Amino acid sequence: MPDGELTRQLDRYLRHLAIERGLSANTVAAYRRDLGAFLAALADRGVADAAALDAETARAYVVGLRERETPLSAASTARVISSIRGFTRFLVEEGVIVRDPAEQLAPPKLPKRLPKALSIDQVQALLEATDGDDPVRLRDKALLELLYATGARVSEAVALDVDDLVGADGTAELIRVVGKGDKQRIVPVGSFARAAVEAYLVRSRPLLATGGSSTPALFLGARGARLSRQNAWLVIRAAADRAQLGVDVSPHSLRHSFATHLLQGGADVRVVQELLGHASVATTQLYTHVTIDGLRDVYQQAHPRAR
C-alpha cells in the first residue's frame, strides 16, 4: 500500500471500524483489501492526499473495475463501492475533506438472492456422515449438530468457549453466542446436539487438548488449539462429500436450513430473528420467501383447482 496522507487516514478508519463500530477482524480485513487496492490505484494516478480525491477519480476507479480483463461481479462491485463510500464519509465526518467525492457512486442493482436450505433428509444425511467414535469424528458430529440446532454462523461456533455452554450439571441446554458487533444472544440447544456435545466433551476434547496448551475453546483442532473457521468449513465440506447430497453445501447451509425448517414448522419470524441474531427482521423475512415457495408447490400439487 502506498505511503501518504490517504494511507494514514485509512489506518485511522480501520481502527474506527474495529474499535468504535466493533466489526470483526474478518470484516475489517475485507475493508483493508478493498480500500488498499483503491488507494494503490489512486497512487498510480498521482493522488496521495485526501484533498486531491474528487468524484471523477472515484467514478473512474469503479468503471475500471467493470471494464478490466476479468471484471468484478456485480456483488463484488457493490461491496467495493460500499467500502469506498464508508471511507469517504468518514473523511467528511472527521473534517479531513469538505465534500464527499463518492456520494454519487451508485452500486449496481443486485438480484435478490434467496438463501438455499437443505431438506430435512439432506441435513439428516449430512449429520450421519459424521458418525464415528474417534476423537475427530466426535468433534465433527458435535460441531455440525450444534450448527444445525442453533443456527450459529461457523465463525460464531468456532469462537465458542466451554464456558459458553449453559445448563444444569454441565449439560449444554443453552449456549451463549457472540455475534456481529459483539452482540450476545442465548440460544437453546436441542437434545441431539446436546448429546453430541456432551459425548465430545467427555470422550474427544480431553484427547485433543493433550496435543497443545490449555485453551478455553470449545472446539479444538488436532494440535489442541482452537479450531479455525477455515478448518471448520473443511469439516462441513468433507461431510457433504461423504453424504453425496448432490447439491452445493456452503458454510451457511446449516444456518439457512435451521431458519427455514423453523419457519416451516410454524415458528414466529421474530423468534427466528432473535435466534439468528439478525439486527433487522427484514433479513430474516428472506427465509419466509423460501417457505412460501414450498407452500405454493404443495398447494399446486394437492389442490384440485390449483392446476
PDB file of C-alpha atoms in Angstrom:
ATOM      1  CA  MET A   1       0.000   0.000   0.000  1.00  0.00           C
ATOM      2  CA  PRO A   2       1.411   3.436  -0.886  1.00  0.00           C
ATOM      3  CA  ASP A   3       2.501   5.804   1.863  1.00  0.00           C
ATOM      4  CA  GLY A   4       0.814   9.183   2.177  1.00  0.00           C
ATOM      5  CA  GLU A   5      -1.992  11.061   3.877  1.00  0.00           C
ATOM      6  CA  LEU A   6      -4.702   8.781   2.475  1.00  0.00           C
ATOM      7  CA  THR A   7      -2.887   5.726   3.816  1.00  0.00           C
ATOM      8  CA  ARG A   8      -2.700   7.258   7.273  1.00  0.00           C
ATOM      9  CA  GLN A   9      -6.393   8.146   7.102  1.00  0.00           C
ATOM     10  CA  LEU A  10      -7.185   4.581   6.062  1.00  0.00           C
ATOM     11  CA  ASP A  11      -5.369   3.277   9.142  1.00  0.00           C
ATOM     12  CA  ARG A  12      -7.500   5.618  11.279  1.00  0.00           C
ATOM     13  CA  TYR A  13     -10.661   4.419   9.545  1.00  0.00           C
ATOM     14  CA  LEU A  14      -9.829   0.755  10.079  1.00  0.00           C
ATOM     15  CA  ARG A  15      -9.198   1.398  13.775  1.00  0.00           C
ATOM     16  CA  HIS A  16     -12.565   3.187  13.892  1.00  0.00           C
ATOM     17  CA  LEU A  17     -14.278   0.154  12.350  1.00  0.00           C
ATOM     18  CA  ALA A  18     -12.627  -2.265  14.763  1.00  0.00           C
ATOM     19  CA  ILE A  19     -12.865  -0.286  17.995  1.00  0.00           C
ATOM     20  CA  GLU A  20     -15.804   2.101  17.731  1.00  0.00           C
ATOM     21  CA  ARG A  21     -18.080   0.071  15.479  1.00  0.00           C
ATOM     22  CA  GLY A  22     -16.976  -3.298  16.828  1.00  0.00           C
ATOM     23  CA  LEU A  23     -16.636  -5.008  13.439  1.00  0.00           C
ATOM     24  CA  SER A  24     -14.994  -8.426  13.361  1.00  0.00           C
ATOM     25  CA  ALA A  25     -11.376  -8.936  12.330  1.00  0.00           C
ATOM     26  CA  ASN A  26     -12.534 -10.669   9.135  1.00  0.00           C
ATOM     27  CA  THR A  27     -14.765  -7.737   8.167  1.00  0.00           C
ATOM     28  CA  VAL A  28     -12.036  -5.180   8.881  1.00  0.00           C
ATOM     29  CA  ALA A  29      -9.609  -7.253   6.792  1.00  0.00           C
ATOM     30  CA  ALA A  30     -12.082  -7.159   3.879  1.00  0.00           C
ATOM     31  CA  TYR A  31     -12.271  -3.356   4.142  1.00  0.00           C
ATOM     32  CA  ARG A  32      -8.465  -3.228   4.198  1.00  0.00           C
ATOM     33  CA  ARG A  33      -8.223  -5.266   0.991  1.00  0.00           C
ATOM     34  CA  ASP A  34     -10.831  -3.251  -0.903  1.00  0.00           C
ATOM     35  CA  LEU A  35      -9.575   0.156   0.204  1.00  0.00           C
ATOM     36  CA  GLY A  36      -5.915  -0.800  -0.104  1.00  0.00           C
ATOM     37  CA  ALA A  37      -6.497  -1.622  -3.781  1.00  0.00           C
ATOM     38  CA  PHE A  38      -8.385   1.669  -4.193  1.00  0.00           C
ATOM     39  CA  LEU A  39      -5.543   3.696  -2.682  1.00  0.00           C
ATOM     40  CA  ALA A  40      -2.967   1.863  -4.804  1.00  0.00           C
ATOM     41  CA  ALA A  41      -4.923   2.810  -7.933  1.00  0.00           C
ATOM     42  CA  LEU A  42      -5.130   6.420  -6.731  1.00  0.00           C
ATOM     43  CA  ALA A  43      -1.365   6.481  -6.190  1.00  0.00           C
ATOM     44  CA  ASP A  44      -0.871   5.347  -9.795  1.00  0.00           C
ATOM     45  CA  ARG A  45      -2.867   8.439 -10.788  1.00  0.00           C
ATOM     46  CA  GLY A  46      -0.712  10.629  -8.559  1.00  0.00           C
ATOM     47  CA  VAL A  47      -3.385  11.021  -5.875  1.00  0.00           C
ATOM     48  CA  ALA A  48      -1.924  10.598  -2.379  1.00  0.00           C
ATOM     49  CA  ASP A  49      -3.766  13.288  -0.409  1.00  0.00           C
ATOM     50  CA  ALA A  50      -7.434  13.351   0.519  1.00  0.00           C
ATOM     51  CA  ALA A  51      -7.881  16.861  -0.880  1.00  0.00           C
ATOM     52  CA  ALA A  52      -6.900  15.617  -4.349  1.00  0.00           C
ATOM     53  CA  LEU A  53      -9.555  12.884  -4.393  1.00  0.00           C
ATOM     54  CA  ASP A  54     -12.531  14.025  -6.459  1.00  0.00           C
ATOM     55  CA  ALA A  55     -15.745  12.476  -7.736  1.00  0.00           C
ATOM     56  CA  GLU A  56     -14.397  11.839 -11.238  1.00  0.00           C
ATOM     57  CA  THR A  57     -11.401   9.914  -9.900  1.00  0.00           C
ATOM     58  CA  ALA A  58     -13.621   7.758  -7.688  1.00  0.00           C
ATOM     59  CA  ARG A  59     -16.036   7.110 -10.559  1.00  0.00           C
ATOM     60  CA  ALA A  60     -13.201   6.225 -12.951  1.00  0.00           C
ATOM     61  CA  TYR A  61     -11.898   3.639 -10.499  1.00  0.00           C
ATOM     62  CA  VAL A  62     -15.283   1.916 -10.262  1.00  0.00           C
ATOM     63  CA  VAL A  63     -15.732   1.971 -14.047  1.00  0.00           C
ATOM     64  CA  GLY A  64     -12.293   0.395 -14.361  1.00  0.00           C
ATOM     65  CA  LEU A  65     -13.336  -2.491 -12.121  1.00  0.00           C
ATOM     66  CA  ARG A  66     -16.145  -3.324 -14.533  1.00  0.00           C
ATOM     67  CA  GLU A  67     -14.034  -2.959 -17.670  1.00  0.00           C
ATOM     68  CA  ARG A  68     -10.866  -4.817 -16.718  1.00  0.00           C
ATOM     69  CA  GLU A  69      -9.970  -8.124 -18.363  1.00  0.00           C
ATOM     70  CA  THR A  70     -11.564 -10.091 -15.521  1.00  0.00           C
ATOM     71  CA  PRO A  71     -14.355  -7.751 -14.376  1.00  0.00           C
ATOM     72  CA  LEU A  72     -15.687  -7.867 -10.847  1.00  0.00           C
ATOM     73  CA  SER A  73     -19.109  -9.374 -10.353  1.00  0.00           C
ATOM     74  CA  ALA A  74     -21.988  -7.057  -9.538  1.00  0.00           C
ATOM     75  CA  ALA A  75     -21.929  -8.231  -5.914  1.00  0.00           C
ATOM     76  CA  SER A  76     -18.185  -7.592  -5.568  1.00  0.00           C
ATOM     77  CA  THR A  77     -18.507  -4.190  -7.240  1.00  0.00           C
ATOM     78  CA  ALA A  78     -21.301  -3.263  -4.836  1.00  0.00           C
ATOM     79  CA  ARG A  79     -19.098  -4.296  -1.908  1.00  0.00           C
ATOM     80  CA  VAL A  80     -16.173  -2.170  -3.142  1.00  0.00           C
ATOM     81  CA  ILE A  81     -18.433   0.863  -3.661  1.00  0.00           C
ATOM     82  CA  SER A  82     -19.816   0.416  -0.156  1.00  0.00           C
ATOM     83  CA  SER A  83     -16.269   0.307   1.234  1.00  0.00           C
ATOM     84  CA  ILE A  84     -15.234   3.454  -0.641  1.00  0.00           C
ATOM     85  CA  ARG A  85     -18.360   5.354   0.399  1.00  0.00           C
ATOM     86  CA  GLY A  86     -17.858   4.395   4.014  1.00  0.00           C
ATOM     87  CA  PHE A  87     -14.264   5.631   3.924  1.00  0.00           C
ATOM     88  CA  THR A  88     -15.001   8.945   2.216  1.00  0.00           C
ATOM     89  CA  ARG A  89     -17.964   9.570   4.522  1.00  0.00           C
ATOM     90  CA  PHE A  90     -15.584   9.053   7.452  1.00  0.00           C
ATOM     91  CA  LEU A  91     -13.193  11.629   5.950  1.00  0.00           C
ATOM     92  CA  VAL A  92     -16.030  14.165   5.772  1.00  0.00           C
ATOM     93  CA  GLU A  93     -17.199  13.445   9.321  1.00  0.00           C
ATOM     94  CA  GLU A  94     -13.633  13.850  10.598  1.00  0.00           C
ATOM     95  CA  GLY A  95     -13.251  17.194   8.810  1.00  0.00           C
ATOM     96  CA  VAL A  96     -10.467  15.925   6.556  1.00  0.00           C
ATOM     97  CA  ILE A  97     -12.417  16.904   3.420  1.00  0.00           C
ATOM     98  CA  VAL A  98     -15.452  19.124   2.897  1.00  0.00           C
ATOM     99  CA  ARG A  99     -17.355  17.298   0.143  1.00  0.00           C
ATOM    100  CA  ASP A 100     -17.812  13.566  -0.229  1.00  0.00           C
ATOM    101  CA  PRO A 101     -16.306  12.520  -3.608  1.00  0.00           C
ATOM    102  CA  ALA A 102     -18.058   9.135  -3.543  1.00  0.00           C
ATOM    103  CA  GLU A 103     -21.505  10.376  -2.575  1.00  0.00           C
ATOM    104  CA  GLN A 104     -22.901   9.854  -6.074  1.00  0.00           C
ATOM    105  CA  LEU A 105     -21.381   6.406  -6.628  1.00  0.00           C
ATOM    106  CA  ALA A 106     -24.323   4.089  -7.239  1.00  0.00           C
ATOM    107  CA  PRO A 107     -23.907   0.351  -6.654  1.00  0.00           C
ATOM    108  CA  PRO A 108     -25.219  -1.990  -9.362  1.00  0.00           C
ATOM    109  CA  LYS A 109     -28.650  -3.459  -8.763  1.00  0.00           C
ATOM    110  CA  LEU A 110     -28.383  -6.965  -7.410  1.00  0.00           C
ATOM    111  CA  PRO A 111     -30.939  -9.718  -7.838  1.00  0.00           C
ATOM    112  CA  LYS A 112     -32.482 -10.723  -4.521  1.00  0.00           C
ATOM    113  CA  ARG A 113     -30.684 -13.909  -3.559  1.00  0.00           C
ATOM    114  CA  LEU A 114     -32.777 -16.252  -1.504  1.00  0.00           C
ATOM    115  CA  PRO A 115     -30.884 -18.424   0.979  1.00  0.00           C
ATOM    116  CA  LYS A 116     -30.510 -22.047  -0.073  1.00  0.00           C
ATOM    117  CA  ALA A 117     -31.584 -24.532   2.557  1.00  0.00           C
ATOM    118  CA  LEU A 118     -31.080 -28.279   2.638  1.00  0.00           C
ATOM    119  CA  SER A 119     -34.090 -30.519   3.043  1.00  0.00           C
ATOM    120  CA  ILE A 120     -34.589 -32.272   6.377  1.00  0.00           C
ATOM    121  CA  ASP A 121     -33.487 -35.559   4.770  1.00  0.00           C
ATOM    122  CA  GLN A 122     -30.354 -33.911   3.387  1.00  0.00           C
ATOM    123  CA  VAL A 123     -29.497 -32.477   6.800  1.00  0.00           C
ATOM    124  CA  GLN A 124     -30.013 -35.924   8.313  1.00  0.00           C
ATOM    125  CA  ALA A 125     -27.633 -37.445   5.760  1.00  0.00           C
ATOM    126  CA  LEU A 126     -25.063 -34.711   6.377  1.00  0.00           C
ATOM    127  CA  LEU A 127     -25.143 -35.270  10.137  1.00  0.00           C
ATOM    128  CA  GLU A 128     -24.971 -39.053   9.762  1.00  0.00           C
ATOM    129  CA  ALA A 129     -21.836 -38.599   7.643  1.00  0.00           C
ATOM    130  CA  THR A 130     -20.023 -37.523  10.823  1.00  0.00           C
ATOM    131  CA  ASP A 131     -20.871 -40.726  12.738  1.00  0.00           C
ATOM    132  CA  GLY A 132     -17.879 -42.406  14.371  1.00  0.00           C
ATOM    133  CA  ASP A 133     -16.126 -42.978  17.683  1.00  0.00           C
ATOM    134  CA  ASP A 134     -12.685 -41.483  17.073  1.00  0.00           C
ATOM    135  CA  PRO A 135     -11.962 -38.056  18.628  1.00  0.00           C
ATOM    136  CA  VAL A 136     -12.112 -36.138  15.345  1.00  0.00           C
ATOM    137  CA  ARG A 137     -15.441 -37.654  14.262  1.00  0.00           C
ATOM    138  CA  LEU A 138     -16.934 -36.982  17.700  1.00  0.00           C
ATOM    139  CA  ARG A 139     -15.849 -33.351  17.399  1.00  0.00           C
ATOM    140  CA  ASP A 140     -17.180 -33.046  13.866  1.00  0.00           C
ATOM    141  CA  LYS A 141     -20.504 -34.558  14.935  1.00  0.00           C
ATOM    142  CA  ALA A 142     -20.803 -32.080  17.805  1.00  0.00           C
ATOM    143  CA  LEU A 143     -19.904 -29.141  15.552  1.00  0.00           C
ATOM    144  CA  LEU A 144     -22.427 -29.937  12.813  1.00  0.00           C
ATOM    145  CA  GLU A 145     -25.195 -30.874  15.250  1.00  0.00           C
ATOM    146  CA  LEU A 146     -24.649 -27.593  17.100  1.00  0.00           C
ATOM    147  CA  LEU A 147     -24.646 -25.548  13.880  1.00  0.00           C
ATOM    148  CA  TYR A 148     -27.984 -27.029  12.824  1.00  0.00           C
ATOM    149  CA  ALA A 149     -29.505 -26.931  16.311  1.00  0.00           C
ATOM    150  CA  THR A 150     -28.682 -23.275  16.944  1.00  0.00           C
ATOM    151  CA  GLY A 151     -28.339 -21.589  13.539  1.00  0.00           C
ATOM    152  CA  ALA A 152     -24.967 -20.198  14.602  1.00  0.00           C
ATOM    153  CA  ARG A 153     -22.582 -18.906  11.968  1.00  0.00           C
ATOM    154  CA  VAL A 154     -19.444 -21.027  11.536  1.00  0.00           C
ATOM    155  CA  SER A 155     -17.344 -18.123  12.828  1.00  0.00           C
ATOM    156  CA  GLU A 156     -19.570 -17.933  15.923  1.00  0.00           C
ATOM    157  CA  ALA A 157     -19.339 -21.669  16.571  1.00  0.00           C
ATOM    158  CA  VAL A 158     -15.543 -21.820  16.458  1.00  0.00           C
ATOM    159  CA  ALA A 159     -15.387 -18.764  18.747  1.00  0.00           C
ATOM    160  CA  LEU A 160     -17.347 -20.595  21.462  1.00  0.00           C
ATOM    161  CA  ASP A 161     -15.616 -21.379  24.741  1.00  0.00           C
ATOM    162  CA  VAL A 162     -16.556 -24.251  27.028  1.00  0.00           C
ATOM    163  CA  ASP A 163     -17.885 -21.651  29.468  1.00  0.00           C
ATOM    164  CA  ASP A 164     -20.412 -20.543  26.837  1.00  0.00           C
ATOM    165  CA  LEU A 165     -22.347 -23.758  27.454  1.00  0.00           C
ATOM    166  CA  VAL A 166     -25.125 -23.040  29.930  1.00  0.00           C
ATOM    167  CA  GLY A 167     -27.066 -25.706  31.809  1.00  0.00           C
ATOM    168  CA  ALA A 168     -27.525 -27.661  34.992  1.00  0.00           C
ATOM    169  CA  ASP A 169     -24.860 -30.242  35.865  1.00  0.00           C
ATOM    170  CA  GLY A 170     -22.708 -29.154  32.938  1.00  0.00           C
ATOM    171  CA  THR A 171     -25.286 -30.037  30.281  1.00  0.00           C
ATOM    172  CA  ALA A 172     -25.433 -27.829  27.202  1.00  0.00           C
ATOM    173  CA  GLU A 173     -29.080 -26.796  27.444  1.00  0.00           C
ATOM    174  CA  LEU A 174     -28.252 -23.307  26.149  1.00  0.00           C
ATOM    175  CA  ILE A 175     -25.282 -21.624  24.514  1.00  0.00           C
ATOM    176  CA  ARG A 176     -24.100 -18.056  24.727  1.00  0.00           C
ATOM    177  CA  VAL A 177     -23.265 -16.863  21.207  1.00  0.00           C
ATOM    178  CA  VAL A 178     -21.337 -13.687  20.434  1.00  0.00           C
ATOM    179  CA  GLY A 179     -22.407 -12.393  17.034  1.00  0.00           C
ATOM    180  CA  LYS A 180     -21.696  -9.396  14.836  1.00  0.00           C
ATOM    181  CA  GLY A 181     -20.833  -6.232  16.718  1.00  0.00           C
ATOM    182  CA  ASP A 182     -20.075  -8.337  19.820  1.00  0.00           C
ATOM    183  CA  LYS A 183     -23.803  -8.714  20.455  1.00  0.00           C
ATOM    184  CA  GLN A 184     -24.599 -11.676  22.687  1.00  0.00           C
ATOM    185  CA  ARG A 185     -27.601 -13.944  22.398  1.00  0.00           C
ATOM    186  CA  ILE A 186     -28.681 -17.056  24.274  1.00  0.00           C
ATOM    187  CA  VAL A 187     -29.853 -19.934  22.085  1.00  0.00           C
ATOM    188  CA  PRO A 188     -31.416 -23.229  23.227  1.00  0.00           C
ATOM    189  CA  VAL A 189     -29.756 -26.493  22.220  1.00  0.00           C
ATOM    190  CA  GLY A 190     -31.846 -29.479  21.120  1.00  0.00           C
ATOM    191  CA  SER A 191     -31.448 -32.970  22.541  1.00  0.00           C
ATOM    192  CA  PHE A 192     -29.494 -34.437  19.607  1.00  0.00           C
ATOM    193  CA  ALA A 193     -26.951 -31.614  19.607  1.00  0.00           C
ATOM    194  CA  ARG A 194     -26.767 -31.674  23.400  1.00  0.00           C
ATOM    195  CA  ALA A 195     -25.938 -35.391  23.374  1.00  0.00           C
ATOM    196  CA  ALA A 196     -23.321 -34.898  20.646  1.00  0.00           C
ATOM    197  CA  VAL A 197     -21.649 -32.025  22.511  1.00  0.00           C
ATOM    198  CA  GLU A 198     -21.615 -33.945  25.791  1.00  0.00           C
ATOM    199  CA  ALA A 199     -20.079 -37.001  24.075  1.00  0.00           C
ATOM    200  CA  TYR A 200     -17.436 -34.757  22.530  1.00  0.00           C
ATOM    201  CA  LEU A 201     -16.615 -33.103  25.872  1.00  0.00           C
ATOM    202  CA  VAL A 202     -16.225 -36.435  27.661  1.00  0.00           C
ATOM    203  CA  ARG A 203     -14.667 -38.675  25.014  1.00  0.00           C
ATOM    204  CA  SER A 204     -12.942 -36.405  22.499  1.00  0.00           C
ATOM    205  CA  ARG A 205     -11.945 -32.968  23.750  1.00  0.00           C
ATOM    206  CA  PRO A 206      -9.639 -34.237  26.542  1.00  0.00           C
ATOM    207  CA  LEU A 207      -7.700 -36.268  23.963  1.00  0.00           C
ATOM    208  CA  LEU A 208      -7.457 -33.367  21.507  1.00  0.00           C
ATOM    209  CA  ALA A 209      -6.424 -30.991  24.307  1.00  0.00           C
ATOM    210  CA  THR A 210      -3.335 -33.068  25.135  1.00  0.00           C
ATOM    211  CA  GLY A 211      -1.804 -32.015  21.824  1.00  0.00           C
ATOM    212  CA  GLY A 212      -1.440 -28.354  22.772  1.00  0.00           C
ATOM    213  CA  SER A 213      -1.511 -25.781  25.501  1.00  0.00           C
ATOM    214  CA  SER A 214      -4.591 -25.213  27.630  1.00  0.00           C
ATOM    215  CA  THR A 215      -7.317 -23.247  25.847  1.00  0.00           C
ATOM    216  CA  PRO A 216     -10.884 -22.321  26.799  1.00  0.00           C
ATOM    217  CA  ALA A 217     -12.064 -23.047  23.242  1.00  0.00           C
ATOM    218  CA  LEU A 218     -14.946 -25.478  22.887  1.00  0.00           C
ATOM    219  CA  PHE A 219     -13.901 -26.918  19.538  1.00  0.00           C
ATOM    220  CA  LEU A 220     -10.252 -27.939  19.202  1.00  0.00           C
ATOM    221  CA  GLY A 221      -8.109 -28.838  16.223  1.00  0.00           C
ATOM    222  CA  ALA A 222      -5.787 -31.834  16.028  1.00  0.00           C
ATOM    223  CA  ARG A 223      -2.984 -29.901  17.763  1.00  0.00           C
ATOM    224  CA  GLY A 224      -5.082 -28.797  20.689  1.00  0.00           C
ATOM    225  CA  ALA A 225      -5.626 -25.181  19.639  1.00  0.00           C
ATOM    226  CA  ARG A 226      -8.955 -23.552  18.772  1.00  0.00           C
ATOM    227  CA  LEU A 227     -10.456 -24.960  15.575  1.00  0.00           C
ATOM    228  CA  SER A 228     -10.163 -22.346  12.824  1.00  0.00           C
ATOM    229  CA  ARG A 229     -13.056 -21.125  10.711  1.00  0.00           C
ATOM    230  CA  GLN A 230     -11.343 -22.486   7.597  1.00  0.00           C
ATOM    231  CA  ASN A 231     -10.892 -25.946   9.110  1.00  0.00           C
ATOM    232  CA  ALA A 232     -14.496 -25.949  10.311  1.00  0.00           C
ATOM    233  CA  TRP A 233     -15.574 -25.313   6.722  1.00  0.00           C
ATOM    234  CA  LEU A 234     -13.383 -28.225   5.594  1.00  0.00           C
ATOM    235  CA  VAL A 235     -15.211 -30.410   8.123  1.00  0.00           C
ATOM    236  CA  ILE A 236     -18.565 -29.408   6.619  1.00  0.00           C
ATOM    237  CA  ARG A 237     -17.371 -29.941   3.063  1.00  0.00           C
ATOM    238  CA  ALA A 238     -15.887 -33.363   3.873  1.00  0.00           C
ATOM    239  CA  ALA A 239     -19.150 -34.453   5.493  1.00  0.00           C
ATOM    240  CA  ALA A 240     -21.095 -33.220   2.451  1.00  0.00           C
ATOM    241  CA  ASP A 241     -18.799 -35.215   0.152  1.00  0.00           C
ATOM    242  CA  ARG A 242     -19.311 -38.375   2.208  1.00  0.00           C
ATOM    243  CA  ALA A 243     -23.072 -37.825   2.289  1.00  0.00           C
ATOM    244  CA  GLN A 244     -23.179 -37.448  -1.523  1.00  0.00           C
ATOM    245  CA  LEU A 245     -26.002 -34.931  -1.297  1.00  0.00           C
ATOM    246  CA  GLY A 246     -25.799 -33.890  -4.941  1.00  0.00           C
ATOM    247  CA  VAL A 247     -26.225 -30.203  -4.032  1.00  0.00           C
ATOM    248  CA  ASP A 248     -23.819 -27.411  -3.215  1.00  0.00           C
ATOM    249  CA  VAL A 249     -23.179 -27.006   0.500  1.00  0.00           C
ATOM    250  CA  SER A 250     -21.811 -23.730   1.856  1.00  0.00           C
ATOM    251  CA  PRO A 251     -20.611 -22.715   5.328  1.00  0.00           C
ATOM    252  CA  HIS A 252     -24.055 -21.151   5.861  1.00  0.00           C
ATOM    253  CA  SER A 253     -26.097 -24.148   4.651  1.00  0.00           C
ATOM    254  CA  LEU A 254     -26.937 -25.410   8.128  1.00  0.00           C
ATOM    255  CA  ARG A 255     -27.796 -21.890   9.309  1.00  0.00           C
ATOM    256  CA  HIS A 256     -30.132 -21.421   6.334  1.00  0.00           C
ATOM    257  CA  SER A 257     -31.656 -24.852   6.962  1.00  0.00           C
ATOM    258  CA  PHE A 258     -32.159 -24.069  10.664  1.00  0.00           C
ATOM    259  CA  ALA A 259     -34.135 -20.916   9.851  1.00  0.00           C
ATOM    260  CA  THR A 260     -36.143 -22.427   7.003  1.00  0.00           C
ATOM    261  CA  HIS A 261     -37.137 -25.546   8.934  1.00  0.00           C
ATOM    262  CA  LEU A 262     -38.191 -23.482  11.963  1.00  0.00           C
ATOM    263  CA  LEU A 263     -40.434 -21.297   9.803  1.00  0.00           C
ATOM    264  CA  GLN A 264     -41.856 -24.335   8.022  1.00  0.00           C
ATOM    265  CA  GLY A 265     -42.659 -25.743  11.449  1.00  0.00           C
ATOM    266  CA  GLY A 266     -44.653 -22.651  12.377  1.00  0.00           C
ATOM    267  CA  ALA A 267     -42.094 -20.603  14.326  1.00  0.00           C
ATOM    268  CA  ASP A 268     -42.714 -16.861  14.543  1.00  0.00           C
ATOM    269  CA  VAL A 269     -40.365 -14.867  12.314  1.00  0.00           C
ATOM    270  CA  ARG A 270     -39.473 -12.565  15.233  1.00  0.00           C
ATOM    271  CA  VAL A 271     -38.349 -15.544  17.300  1.00  0.00           C
ATOM    272  CA  VAL A 272     -36.226 -16.804  14.414  1.00  0.00           C
ATOM    273  CA  GLN A 273     -34.751 -13.305  14.092  1.00  0.00           C
ATOM    274  CA  GLU A 274     -33.642 -13.421  17.738  1.00  0.00           C
ATOM    275  CA  LEU A 275     -32.186 -16.909  17.387  1.00  0.00           C
ATOM    276  CA  LEU A 276     -30.202 -15.934  14.285  1.00  0.00           C
ATOM    277  CA  GLY A 277     -29.021 -12.648  15.775  1.00  0.00           C
ATOM    278  CA  HIS A 278     -30.334 -10.562  12.876  1.00  0.00           C
ATOM    279  CA  ALA A 279     -30.429  -6.831  13.584  1.00  0.00           C
ATOM    280  CA  SER A 280     -33.411  -6.411  11.243  1.00  0.00           C
ATOM    281  CA  VAL A 281     -36.404  -8.676  10.789  1.00  0.00           C
ATOM    282  CA  ALA A 282     -36.228  -7.852   7.056  1.00  0.00           C
ATOM    283  CA  THR A 283     -33.151 -10.082   6.799  1.00  0.00           C
ATOM    284  CA  THR A 284     -34.980 -12.951   8.466  1.00  0.00           C
ATOM    285  CA  GLN A 285     -38.004 -12.444   6.225  1.00  0.00           C
ATOM    286  CA  LEU A 286     -35.935 -13.592   3.241  1.00  0.00           C
ATOM    287  CA  TYR A 287     -36.456 -17.091   4.624  1.00  0.00           C
ATOM    288  CA  THR A 288     -40.226 -16.673   4.521  1.00  0.00           C
ATOM    289  CA  HIS A 289     -39.989 -16.430   0.718  1.00  0.00           C
ATOM    290  CA  VAL A 290     -38.326 -19.848   0.691  1.00  0.00           C
ATOM    291  CA  THR A 291     -41.078 -21.386   2.797  1.00  0.00           C
ATOM    292  CA  ILE A 292     -43.803 -19.673   0.740  1.00  0.00           C
ATOM    293  CA  ASP A 293     -42.314 -21.243  -2.407  1.00  0.00           C
ATOM    294  CA  GLY A 294     -42.574 -24.637  -0.717  1.00  0.00           C
ATOM    295  CA  LEU A 295     -46.171 -23.997   0.312  1.00  0.00           C
ATOM    296  CA  ARG A 296     -47.026 -22.941  -3.238  1.00  0.00           C
ATOM    297  CA  ASP A 297     -45.598 -26.190  -4.628  1.00  0.00           C
ATOM    298  CA  VAL A 298     -47.620 -28.275  -2.171  1.00  0.00           C
ATOM    299  CA  TYR A 299     -50.765 -26.267  -2.936  1.00  0.00           C
ATOM    300  CA  GLN A 300     -50.392 -26.673  -6.693  1.00  0.00           C
ATOM    301  CA  GLN A 301     -49.876 -30.414  -6.360  1.00  0.00           C
ATOM    302  CA  ALA A 302     -52.638 -31.039  -3.824  1.00  0.00           C
ATOM    303  CA  HIS A 303     -55.499 -28.654  -4.574  1.00  0.00           C
ATOM    304  CA  PRO A 304     -57.893 -29.945  -7.262  1.00  0.00           C
ATOM    305  CA  ARG A 305     -58.477 -26.459  -8.700  1.00  0.00           C
ATOM    306  CA  ALA A 306     -54.887 -25.224  -8.495  1.00  0.00           C
ATOM    307  CA  ARG A 307     -53.573 -26.748 -11.716  1.00  0.00           C
TER     308      ARG A 307
END
